[in-house]
CSV table of C-alpha atoms (C1' of nucleotides) in Angstrom, one decimal:
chain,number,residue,atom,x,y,z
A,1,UNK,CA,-42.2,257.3,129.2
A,2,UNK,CA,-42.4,254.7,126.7
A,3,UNK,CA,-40.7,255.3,123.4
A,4,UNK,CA,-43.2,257.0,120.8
A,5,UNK,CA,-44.2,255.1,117.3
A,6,UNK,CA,-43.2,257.0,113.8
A,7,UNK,CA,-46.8,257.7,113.8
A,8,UNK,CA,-46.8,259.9,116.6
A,9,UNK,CA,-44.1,261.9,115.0
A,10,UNK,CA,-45.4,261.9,112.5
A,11,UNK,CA,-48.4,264.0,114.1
A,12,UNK,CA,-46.1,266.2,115.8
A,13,UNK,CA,-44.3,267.2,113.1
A,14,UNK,CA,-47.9,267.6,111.2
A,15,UNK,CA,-49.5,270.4,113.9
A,16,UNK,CA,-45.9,271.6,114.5
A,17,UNK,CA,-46.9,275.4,112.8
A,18,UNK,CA,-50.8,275.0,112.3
A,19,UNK,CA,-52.2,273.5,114.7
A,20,UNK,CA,-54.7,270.7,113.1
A,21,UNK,CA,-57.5,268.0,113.8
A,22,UNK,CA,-57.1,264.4,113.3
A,23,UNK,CA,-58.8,265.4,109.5
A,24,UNK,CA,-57.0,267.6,108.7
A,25,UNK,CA,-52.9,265.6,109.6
A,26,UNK,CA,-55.0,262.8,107.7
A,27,UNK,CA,-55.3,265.3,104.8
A,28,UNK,CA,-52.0,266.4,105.2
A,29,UNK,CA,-50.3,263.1,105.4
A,30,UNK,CA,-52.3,261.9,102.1
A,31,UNK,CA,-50.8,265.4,100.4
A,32,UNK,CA,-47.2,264.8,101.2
A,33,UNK,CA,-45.7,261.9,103.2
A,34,UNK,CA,-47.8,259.4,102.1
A,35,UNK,CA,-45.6,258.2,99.1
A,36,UNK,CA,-43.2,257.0,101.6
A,37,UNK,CA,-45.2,257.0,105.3
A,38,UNK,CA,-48.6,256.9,105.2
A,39,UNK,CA,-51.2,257.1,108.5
A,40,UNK,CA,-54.8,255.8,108.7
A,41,UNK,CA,-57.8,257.1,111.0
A,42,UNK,CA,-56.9,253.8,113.1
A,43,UNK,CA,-53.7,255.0,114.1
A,44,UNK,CA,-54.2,259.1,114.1
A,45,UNK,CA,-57.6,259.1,116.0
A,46,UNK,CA,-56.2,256.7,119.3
A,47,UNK,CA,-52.0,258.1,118.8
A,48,UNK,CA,-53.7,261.8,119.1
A,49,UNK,CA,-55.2,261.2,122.5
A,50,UNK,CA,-52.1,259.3,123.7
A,51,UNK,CA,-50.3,262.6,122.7
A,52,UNK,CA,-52.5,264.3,124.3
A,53,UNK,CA,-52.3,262.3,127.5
A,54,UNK,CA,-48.4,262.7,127.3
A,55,UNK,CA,-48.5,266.5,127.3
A,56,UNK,CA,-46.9,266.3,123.8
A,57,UNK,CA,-49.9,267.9,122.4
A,58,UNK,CA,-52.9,269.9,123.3
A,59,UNK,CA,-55.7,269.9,121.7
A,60,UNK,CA,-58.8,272.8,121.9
A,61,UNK,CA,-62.5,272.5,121.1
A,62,UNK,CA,-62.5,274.9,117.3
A,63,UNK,CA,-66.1,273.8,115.8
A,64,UNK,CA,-66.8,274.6,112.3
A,65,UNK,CA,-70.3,276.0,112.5
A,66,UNK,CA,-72.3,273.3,114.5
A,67,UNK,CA,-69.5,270.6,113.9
A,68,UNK,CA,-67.4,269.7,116.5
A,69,UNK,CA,-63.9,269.6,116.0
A,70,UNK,CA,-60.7,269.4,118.1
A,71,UNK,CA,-57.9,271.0,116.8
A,72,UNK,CA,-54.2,269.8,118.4
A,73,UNK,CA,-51.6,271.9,119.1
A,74,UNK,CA,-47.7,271.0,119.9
A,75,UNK,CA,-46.8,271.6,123.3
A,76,UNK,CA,-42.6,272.5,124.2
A,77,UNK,CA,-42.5,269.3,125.7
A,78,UNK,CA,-43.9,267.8,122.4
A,79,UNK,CA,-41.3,270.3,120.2
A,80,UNK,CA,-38.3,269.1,122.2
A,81,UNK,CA,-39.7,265.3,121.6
A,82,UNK,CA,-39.8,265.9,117.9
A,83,UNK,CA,-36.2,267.8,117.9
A,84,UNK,CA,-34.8,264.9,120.0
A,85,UNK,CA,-35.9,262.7,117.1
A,86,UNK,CA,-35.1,264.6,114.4
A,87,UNK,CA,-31.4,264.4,115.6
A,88,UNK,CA,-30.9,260.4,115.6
A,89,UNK,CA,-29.9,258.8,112.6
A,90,UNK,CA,-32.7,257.2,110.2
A,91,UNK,CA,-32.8,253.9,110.6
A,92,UNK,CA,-36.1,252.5,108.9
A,93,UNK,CA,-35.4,251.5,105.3
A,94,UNK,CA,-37.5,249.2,103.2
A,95,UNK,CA,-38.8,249.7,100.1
A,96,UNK,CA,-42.0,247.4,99.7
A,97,UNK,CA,-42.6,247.0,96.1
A,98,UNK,CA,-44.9,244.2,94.8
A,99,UNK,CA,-43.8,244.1,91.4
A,100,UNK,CA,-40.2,243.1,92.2
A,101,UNK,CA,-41.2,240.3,94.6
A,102,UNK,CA,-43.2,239.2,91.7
A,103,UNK,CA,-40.4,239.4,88.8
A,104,UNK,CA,-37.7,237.7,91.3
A,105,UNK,CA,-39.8,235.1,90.6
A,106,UNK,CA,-41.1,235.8,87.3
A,107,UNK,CA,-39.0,232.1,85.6
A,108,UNK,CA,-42.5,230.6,86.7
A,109,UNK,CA,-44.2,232.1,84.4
A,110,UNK,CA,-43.8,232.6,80.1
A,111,UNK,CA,-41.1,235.3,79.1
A,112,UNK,CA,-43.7,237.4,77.8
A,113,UNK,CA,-45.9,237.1,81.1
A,114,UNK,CA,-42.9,237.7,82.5
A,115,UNK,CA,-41.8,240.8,80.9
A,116,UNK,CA,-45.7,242.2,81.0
A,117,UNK,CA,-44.8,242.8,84.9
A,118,UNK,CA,-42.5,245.1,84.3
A,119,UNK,CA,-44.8,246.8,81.7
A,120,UNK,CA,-47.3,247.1,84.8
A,121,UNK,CA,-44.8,248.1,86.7
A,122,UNK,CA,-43.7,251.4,84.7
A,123,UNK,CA,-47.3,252.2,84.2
A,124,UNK,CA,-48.5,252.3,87.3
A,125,UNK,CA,-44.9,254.7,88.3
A,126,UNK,CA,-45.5,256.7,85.1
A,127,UNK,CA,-49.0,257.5,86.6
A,128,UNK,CA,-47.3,258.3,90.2
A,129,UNK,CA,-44.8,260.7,88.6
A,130,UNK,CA,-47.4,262.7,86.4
A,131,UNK,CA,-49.1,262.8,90.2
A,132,UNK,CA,-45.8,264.0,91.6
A,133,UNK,CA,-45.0,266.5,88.9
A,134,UNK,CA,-48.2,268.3,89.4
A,135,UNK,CA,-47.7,268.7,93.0
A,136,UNK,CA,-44.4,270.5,92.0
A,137,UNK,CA,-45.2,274.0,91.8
A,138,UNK,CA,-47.7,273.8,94.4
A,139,UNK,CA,-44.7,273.0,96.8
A,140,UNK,CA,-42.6,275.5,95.0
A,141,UNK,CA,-44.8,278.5,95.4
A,142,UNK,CA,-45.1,277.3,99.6
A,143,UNK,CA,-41.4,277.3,99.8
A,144,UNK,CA,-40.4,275.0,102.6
A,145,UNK,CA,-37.1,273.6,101.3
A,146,UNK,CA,-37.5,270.5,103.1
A,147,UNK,CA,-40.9,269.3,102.0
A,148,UNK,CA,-39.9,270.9,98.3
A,149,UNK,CA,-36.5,268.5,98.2
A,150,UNK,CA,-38.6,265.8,99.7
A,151,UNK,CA,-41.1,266.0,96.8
A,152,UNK,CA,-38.5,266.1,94.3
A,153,UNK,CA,-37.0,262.6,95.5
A,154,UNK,CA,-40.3,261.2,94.7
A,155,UNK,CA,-40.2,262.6,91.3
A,156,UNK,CA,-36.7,261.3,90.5
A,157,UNK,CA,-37.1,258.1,92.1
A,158,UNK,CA,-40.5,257.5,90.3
A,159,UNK,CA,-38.6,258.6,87.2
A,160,UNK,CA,-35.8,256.6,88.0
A,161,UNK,CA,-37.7,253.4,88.8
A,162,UNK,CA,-39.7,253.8,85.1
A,163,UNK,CA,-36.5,254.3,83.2
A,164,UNK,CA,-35.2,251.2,85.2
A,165,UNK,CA,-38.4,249.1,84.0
A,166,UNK,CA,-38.2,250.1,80.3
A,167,UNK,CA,-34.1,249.3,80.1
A,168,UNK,CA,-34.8,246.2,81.8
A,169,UNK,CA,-37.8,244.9,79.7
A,170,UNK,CA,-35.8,246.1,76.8
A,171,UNK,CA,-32.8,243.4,78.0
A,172,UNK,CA,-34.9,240.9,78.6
A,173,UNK,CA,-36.1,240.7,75.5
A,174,UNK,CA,-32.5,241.3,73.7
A,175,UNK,CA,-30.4,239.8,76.3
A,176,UNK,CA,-27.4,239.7,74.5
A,177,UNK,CA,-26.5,242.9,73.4
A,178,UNK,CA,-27.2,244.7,76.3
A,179,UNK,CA,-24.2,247.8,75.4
A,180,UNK,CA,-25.5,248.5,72.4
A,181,UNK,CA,-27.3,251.7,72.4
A,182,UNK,CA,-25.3,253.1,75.5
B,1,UNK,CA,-60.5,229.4,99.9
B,2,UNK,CA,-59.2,232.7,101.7
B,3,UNK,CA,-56.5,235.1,99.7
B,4,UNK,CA,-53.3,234.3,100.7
B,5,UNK,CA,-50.7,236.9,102.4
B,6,UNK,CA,-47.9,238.1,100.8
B,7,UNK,CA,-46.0,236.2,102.9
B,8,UNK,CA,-47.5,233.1,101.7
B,9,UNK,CA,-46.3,233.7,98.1
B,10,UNK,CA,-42.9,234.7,99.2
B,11,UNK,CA,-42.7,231.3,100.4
B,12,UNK,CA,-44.6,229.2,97.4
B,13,UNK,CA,-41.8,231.0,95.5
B,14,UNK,CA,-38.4,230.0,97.4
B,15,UNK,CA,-39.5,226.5,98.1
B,16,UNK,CA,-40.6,226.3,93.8
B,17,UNK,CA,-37.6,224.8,92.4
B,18,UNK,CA,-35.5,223.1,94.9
B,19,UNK,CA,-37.5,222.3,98.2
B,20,UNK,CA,-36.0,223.9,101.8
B,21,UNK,CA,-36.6,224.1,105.0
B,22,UNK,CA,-37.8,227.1,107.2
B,23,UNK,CA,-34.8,227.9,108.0
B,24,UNK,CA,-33.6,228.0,104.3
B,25,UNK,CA,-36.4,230.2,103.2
B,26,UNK,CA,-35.4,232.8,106.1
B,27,UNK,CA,-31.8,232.7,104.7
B,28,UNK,CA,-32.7,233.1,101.2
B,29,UNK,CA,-35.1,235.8,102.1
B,30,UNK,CA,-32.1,237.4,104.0
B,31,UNK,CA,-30.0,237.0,101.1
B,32,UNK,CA,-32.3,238.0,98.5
B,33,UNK,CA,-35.4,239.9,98.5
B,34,UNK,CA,-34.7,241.5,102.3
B,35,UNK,CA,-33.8,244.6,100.6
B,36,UNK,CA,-37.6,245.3,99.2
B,37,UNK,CA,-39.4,242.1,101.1
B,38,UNK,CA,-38.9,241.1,104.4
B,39,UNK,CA,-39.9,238.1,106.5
B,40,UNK,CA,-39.8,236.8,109.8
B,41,UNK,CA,-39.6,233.3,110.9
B,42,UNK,CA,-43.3,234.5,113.3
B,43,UNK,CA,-44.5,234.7,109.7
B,44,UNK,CA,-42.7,231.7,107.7
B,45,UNK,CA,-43.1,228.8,110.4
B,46,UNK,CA,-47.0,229.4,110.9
B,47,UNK,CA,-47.3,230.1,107.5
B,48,UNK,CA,-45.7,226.9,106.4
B,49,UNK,CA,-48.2,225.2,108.0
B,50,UNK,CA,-50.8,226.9,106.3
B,51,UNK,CA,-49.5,226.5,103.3
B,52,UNK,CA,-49.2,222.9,104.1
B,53,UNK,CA,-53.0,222.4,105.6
B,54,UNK,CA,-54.0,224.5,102.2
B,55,UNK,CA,-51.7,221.4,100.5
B,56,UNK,CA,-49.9,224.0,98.4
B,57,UNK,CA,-46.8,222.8,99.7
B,58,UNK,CA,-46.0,219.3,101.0
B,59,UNK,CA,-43.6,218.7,103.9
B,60,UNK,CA,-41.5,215.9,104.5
B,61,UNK,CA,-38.9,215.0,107.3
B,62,UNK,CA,-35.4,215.5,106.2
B,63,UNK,CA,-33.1,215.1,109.5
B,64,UNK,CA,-29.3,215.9,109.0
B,65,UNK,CA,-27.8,213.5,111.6
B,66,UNK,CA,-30.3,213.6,114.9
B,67,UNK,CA,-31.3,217.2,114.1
B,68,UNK,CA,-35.0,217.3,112.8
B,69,UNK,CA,-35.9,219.1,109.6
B,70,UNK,CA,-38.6,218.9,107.2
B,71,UNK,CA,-38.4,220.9,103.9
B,72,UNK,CA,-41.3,221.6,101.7
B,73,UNK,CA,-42.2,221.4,98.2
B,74,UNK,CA,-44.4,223.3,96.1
B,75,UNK,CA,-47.0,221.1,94.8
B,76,UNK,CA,-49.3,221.1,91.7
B,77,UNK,CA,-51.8,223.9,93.7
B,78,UNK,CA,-49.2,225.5,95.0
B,79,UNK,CA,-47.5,226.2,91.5
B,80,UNK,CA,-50.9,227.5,90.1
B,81,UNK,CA,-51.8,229.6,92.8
B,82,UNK,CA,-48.3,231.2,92.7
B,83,UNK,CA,-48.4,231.5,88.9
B,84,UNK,CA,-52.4,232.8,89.3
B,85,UNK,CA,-50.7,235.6,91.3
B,86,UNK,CA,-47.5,236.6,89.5
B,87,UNK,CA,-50.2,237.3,86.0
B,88,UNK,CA,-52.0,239.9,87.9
B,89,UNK,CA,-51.1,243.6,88.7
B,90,UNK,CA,-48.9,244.3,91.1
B,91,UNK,CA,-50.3,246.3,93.9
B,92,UNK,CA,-48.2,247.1,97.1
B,93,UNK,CA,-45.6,250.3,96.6
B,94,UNK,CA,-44.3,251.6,99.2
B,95,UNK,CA,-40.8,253.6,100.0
B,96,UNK,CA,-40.8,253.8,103.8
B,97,UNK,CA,-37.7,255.7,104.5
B,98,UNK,CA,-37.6,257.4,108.1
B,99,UNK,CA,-35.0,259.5,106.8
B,100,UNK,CA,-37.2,260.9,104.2
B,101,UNK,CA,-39.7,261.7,106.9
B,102,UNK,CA,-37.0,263.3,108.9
B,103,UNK,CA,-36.4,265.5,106.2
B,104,UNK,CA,-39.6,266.5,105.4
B,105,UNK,CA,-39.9,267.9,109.3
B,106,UNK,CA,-36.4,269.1,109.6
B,107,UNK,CA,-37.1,272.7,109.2
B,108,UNK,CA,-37.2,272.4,113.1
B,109,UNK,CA,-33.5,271.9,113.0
B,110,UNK,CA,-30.9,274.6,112.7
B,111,UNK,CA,-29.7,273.9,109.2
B,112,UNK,CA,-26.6,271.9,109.7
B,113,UNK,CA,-28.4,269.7,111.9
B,114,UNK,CA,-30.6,269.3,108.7
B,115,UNK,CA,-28.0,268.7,106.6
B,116,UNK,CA,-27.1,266.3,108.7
B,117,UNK,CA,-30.0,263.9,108.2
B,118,UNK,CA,-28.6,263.8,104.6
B,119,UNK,CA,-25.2,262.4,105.4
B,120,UNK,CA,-26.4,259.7,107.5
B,121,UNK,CA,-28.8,258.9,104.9
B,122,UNK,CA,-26.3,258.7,102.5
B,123,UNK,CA,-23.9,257.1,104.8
B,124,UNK,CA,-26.2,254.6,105.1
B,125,UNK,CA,-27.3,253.9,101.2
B,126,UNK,CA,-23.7,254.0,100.4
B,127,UNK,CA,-22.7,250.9,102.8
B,128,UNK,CA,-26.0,249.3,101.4
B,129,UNK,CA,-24.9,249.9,98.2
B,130,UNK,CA,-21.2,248.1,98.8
B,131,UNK,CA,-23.3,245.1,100.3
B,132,UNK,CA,-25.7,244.6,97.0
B,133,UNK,CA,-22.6,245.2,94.9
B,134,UNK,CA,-20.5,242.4,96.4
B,135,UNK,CA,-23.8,240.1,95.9
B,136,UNK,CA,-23.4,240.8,92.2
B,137,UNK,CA,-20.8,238.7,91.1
B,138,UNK,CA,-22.7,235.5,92.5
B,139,UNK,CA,-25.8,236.2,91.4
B,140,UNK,CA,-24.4,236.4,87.3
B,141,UNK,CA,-22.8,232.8,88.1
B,142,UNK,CA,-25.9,231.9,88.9
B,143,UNK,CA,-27.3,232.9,85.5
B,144,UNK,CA,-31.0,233.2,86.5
B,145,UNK,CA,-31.6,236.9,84.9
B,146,UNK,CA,-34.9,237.6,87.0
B,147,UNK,CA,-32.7,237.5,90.3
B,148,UNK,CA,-30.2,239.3,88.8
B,149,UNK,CA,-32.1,241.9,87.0
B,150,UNK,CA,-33.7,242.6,91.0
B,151,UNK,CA,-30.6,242.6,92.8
B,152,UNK,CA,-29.7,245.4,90.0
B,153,UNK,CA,-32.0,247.4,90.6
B,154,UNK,CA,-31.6,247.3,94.3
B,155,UNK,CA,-28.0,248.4,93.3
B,156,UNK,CA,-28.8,251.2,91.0
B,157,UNK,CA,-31.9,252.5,93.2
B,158,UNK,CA,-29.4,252.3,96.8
B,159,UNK,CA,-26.7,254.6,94.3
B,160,UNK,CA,-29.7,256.8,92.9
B,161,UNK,CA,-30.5,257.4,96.0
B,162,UNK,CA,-26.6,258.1,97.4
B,163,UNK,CA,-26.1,260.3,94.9
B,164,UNK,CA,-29.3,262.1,95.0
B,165,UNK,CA,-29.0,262.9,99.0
B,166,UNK,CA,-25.3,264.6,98.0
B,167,UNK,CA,-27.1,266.2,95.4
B,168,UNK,CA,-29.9,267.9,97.6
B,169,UNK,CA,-27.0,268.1,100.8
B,170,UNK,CA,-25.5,270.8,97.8
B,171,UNK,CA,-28.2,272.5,97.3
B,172,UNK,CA,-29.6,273.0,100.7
B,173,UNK,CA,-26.3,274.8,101.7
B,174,UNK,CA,-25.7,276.7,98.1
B,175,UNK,CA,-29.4,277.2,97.5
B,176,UNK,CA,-29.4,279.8,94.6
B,177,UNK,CA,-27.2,278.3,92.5
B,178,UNK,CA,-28.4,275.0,92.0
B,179,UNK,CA,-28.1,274.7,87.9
B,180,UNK,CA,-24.0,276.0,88.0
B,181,UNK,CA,-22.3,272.5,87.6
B,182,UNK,CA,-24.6,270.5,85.3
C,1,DA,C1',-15.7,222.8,126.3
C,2,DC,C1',-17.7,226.3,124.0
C,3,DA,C1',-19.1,229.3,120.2
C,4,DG,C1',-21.6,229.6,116.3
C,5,DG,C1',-24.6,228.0,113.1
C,6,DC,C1',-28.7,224.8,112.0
C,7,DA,C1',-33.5,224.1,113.1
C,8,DT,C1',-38.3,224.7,114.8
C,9,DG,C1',-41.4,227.0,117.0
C,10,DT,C1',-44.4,230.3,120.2
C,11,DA,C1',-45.9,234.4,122.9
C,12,DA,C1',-46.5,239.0,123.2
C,13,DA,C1',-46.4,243.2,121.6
C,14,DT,C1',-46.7,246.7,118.1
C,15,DA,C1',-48.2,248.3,113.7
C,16,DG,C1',-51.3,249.1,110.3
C,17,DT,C1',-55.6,248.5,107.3
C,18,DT,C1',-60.3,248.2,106.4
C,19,DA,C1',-64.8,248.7,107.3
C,20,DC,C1',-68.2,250.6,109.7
C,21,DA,C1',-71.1,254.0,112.5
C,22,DT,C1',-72.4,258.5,113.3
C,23,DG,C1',-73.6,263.1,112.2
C,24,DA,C1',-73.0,268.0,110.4
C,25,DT,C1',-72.2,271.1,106.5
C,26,DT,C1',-71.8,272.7,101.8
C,27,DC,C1',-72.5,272.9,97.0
C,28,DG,C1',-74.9,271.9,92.9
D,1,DC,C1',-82.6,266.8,97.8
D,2,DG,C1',-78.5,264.2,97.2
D,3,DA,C1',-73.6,263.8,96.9
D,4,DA,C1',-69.4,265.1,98.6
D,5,DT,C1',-66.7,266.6,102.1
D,6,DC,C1',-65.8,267.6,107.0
D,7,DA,C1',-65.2,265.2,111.3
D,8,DT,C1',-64.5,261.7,115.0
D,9,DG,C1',-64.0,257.4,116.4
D,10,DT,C1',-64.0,252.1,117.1
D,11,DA,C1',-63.8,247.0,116.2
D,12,DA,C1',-61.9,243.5,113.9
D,13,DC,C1',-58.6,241.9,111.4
D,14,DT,C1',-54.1,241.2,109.3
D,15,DA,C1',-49.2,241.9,109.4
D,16,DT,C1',-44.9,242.0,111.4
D,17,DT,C1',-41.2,242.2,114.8
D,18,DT,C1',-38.9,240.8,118.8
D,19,DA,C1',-37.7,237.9,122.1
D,20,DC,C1',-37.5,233.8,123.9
D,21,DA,C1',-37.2,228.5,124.5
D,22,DT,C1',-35.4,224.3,123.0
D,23,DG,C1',-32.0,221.3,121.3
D,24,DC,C1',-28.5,219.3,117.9
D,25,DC,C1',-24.3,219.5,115.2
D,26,DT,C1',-19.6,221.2,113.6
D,27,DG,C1',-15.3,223.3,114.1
D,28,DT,C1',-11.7,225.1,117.2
DNA sequence: ACAGGCATGTAAATAGTTACATGATTCG
DNA sequence: CGAATCATGTAACTATTTACATGCCTGT
């Protein structure tokens, strides 16, 4: 057997528990990973039916009234897969953000041009945060630890990553006396 | 005209200022904005010829002995269209961190297997973290602050994050008494 | 002589997004 | 009734990585 995309583990740790349909690990994904793996119907729909294929999952006919619906389940072959994975060491790292790509090369452009980037930047992760903090208690009240601390690394490192944007617009404009107010 | 790829302004960008070669652009890439945006040379090299058909750059041949080489410029267009896009919004964020995704799934680990996602991660961020630091001292000689101000926050987000995974590794094994060492 | 770095490029595969098509149900 | 949501799926496109092929030049 080939090796398995994130995606598919994604999935499998989705209907690990509840068993789900392709809507509903879509739902999920956009409720919780999302801010740092995302999935779209293009890769749920097709990876589900390879899952399935693979004996990883199962999935059952469970229509909602006169709307069919498939609802996948993980199998112990598809547990053990999941386990196996969960036990090697991370190794995808990349944090693809826009806004620094664009200040790296901000001398183009006016200092105040320049320094309205990072304005953009902390207003669009002030929004996230106030996102992030309202999903807070919602995860508290569930109380998975995992998903909980998971969560609350968003929150910090949207938090963190606004902070950095105000000190840094602030030295930018006052680049000398950067230890003032410390 | 088409919109250009991300890619494509990664490049206007490196070859603005002194002209290089594909070859250059990968290594400064490598040595530069890896950390938050990547590229390959199965983007750069078609890209460069894009670019070049787009005449947004401008090629010429550039041999070092009787090895062939042709570095590019930006020219006029290229400047504007790179300047067109650093004034508007940035729009791609994204933290893809496996080990974050492992961690959100890892209540199908006995708890010190879970744990264990933690120390690699931090393992990891801290041995990223000695790399960025050791970039710092030659990116102040160079004394262009956008560059540097990046490459700091690559350093304070890869020690955030250190810290933060020690942090959570506490709590998850002393959960009840998260607020005694403040 | 050989290793390693400089240099350009392509092919194939994988990953991922976007847009669309289809149709049912629920709520106002 | 119409809009939103539930639900499944595909096609086309864009992005990105990996591996390979080729060949020159420099230092040991």
């Amino acid at each position: 057997m080939e090796e398995l995309s994130a995606t598919a583990y994604v999935i499998l740790g989705m209907v690990r528990g509840e068993p789900k349909s392709g809507y509903e690990i879509k739902a999920a994904v956009d409720g919780t990973t999302r801010f740092f793996w995302a999935a779209s119907y293009g890769q749920i729909y097709p990876e589900l039916k390879r899952l399935s294929e693979a004996g990883l999952i199962a999935g059952s006919d469970s229509p909602t009234g006169g709307r069919r619906r498939t609802v996948y389940a993980i199998t112990a072959d598809g547990e053990e897969e999941l386990v196996a994975w969960l036990r090697q060491p991370p190794s995808t790292y990349e944090l693809r953000e826009e806004g620094l790509l664009k200040l790296f090369f901000a001398d183009a452009l006016p200092r105040p041009d320049a320094v309205e980037i990072l304005r953009a930047m902390r207003v669009h992760r002030l929004a996230v945060a106030a996102r992030l903090r309202a999903m807070e208690p919602l995860a508290l009240e569930r109380g998975d630890p995992f998903p909980l601390a998971v969560l609350r690394a968003g929150i910090e490192f949207t938090e963190w990553f606004a902070d950095w944007c105000e000190r840094t617009e602030a030295q930018l404009l006052d680049p000398d006396h950067e230890k003032r107010s410390s």
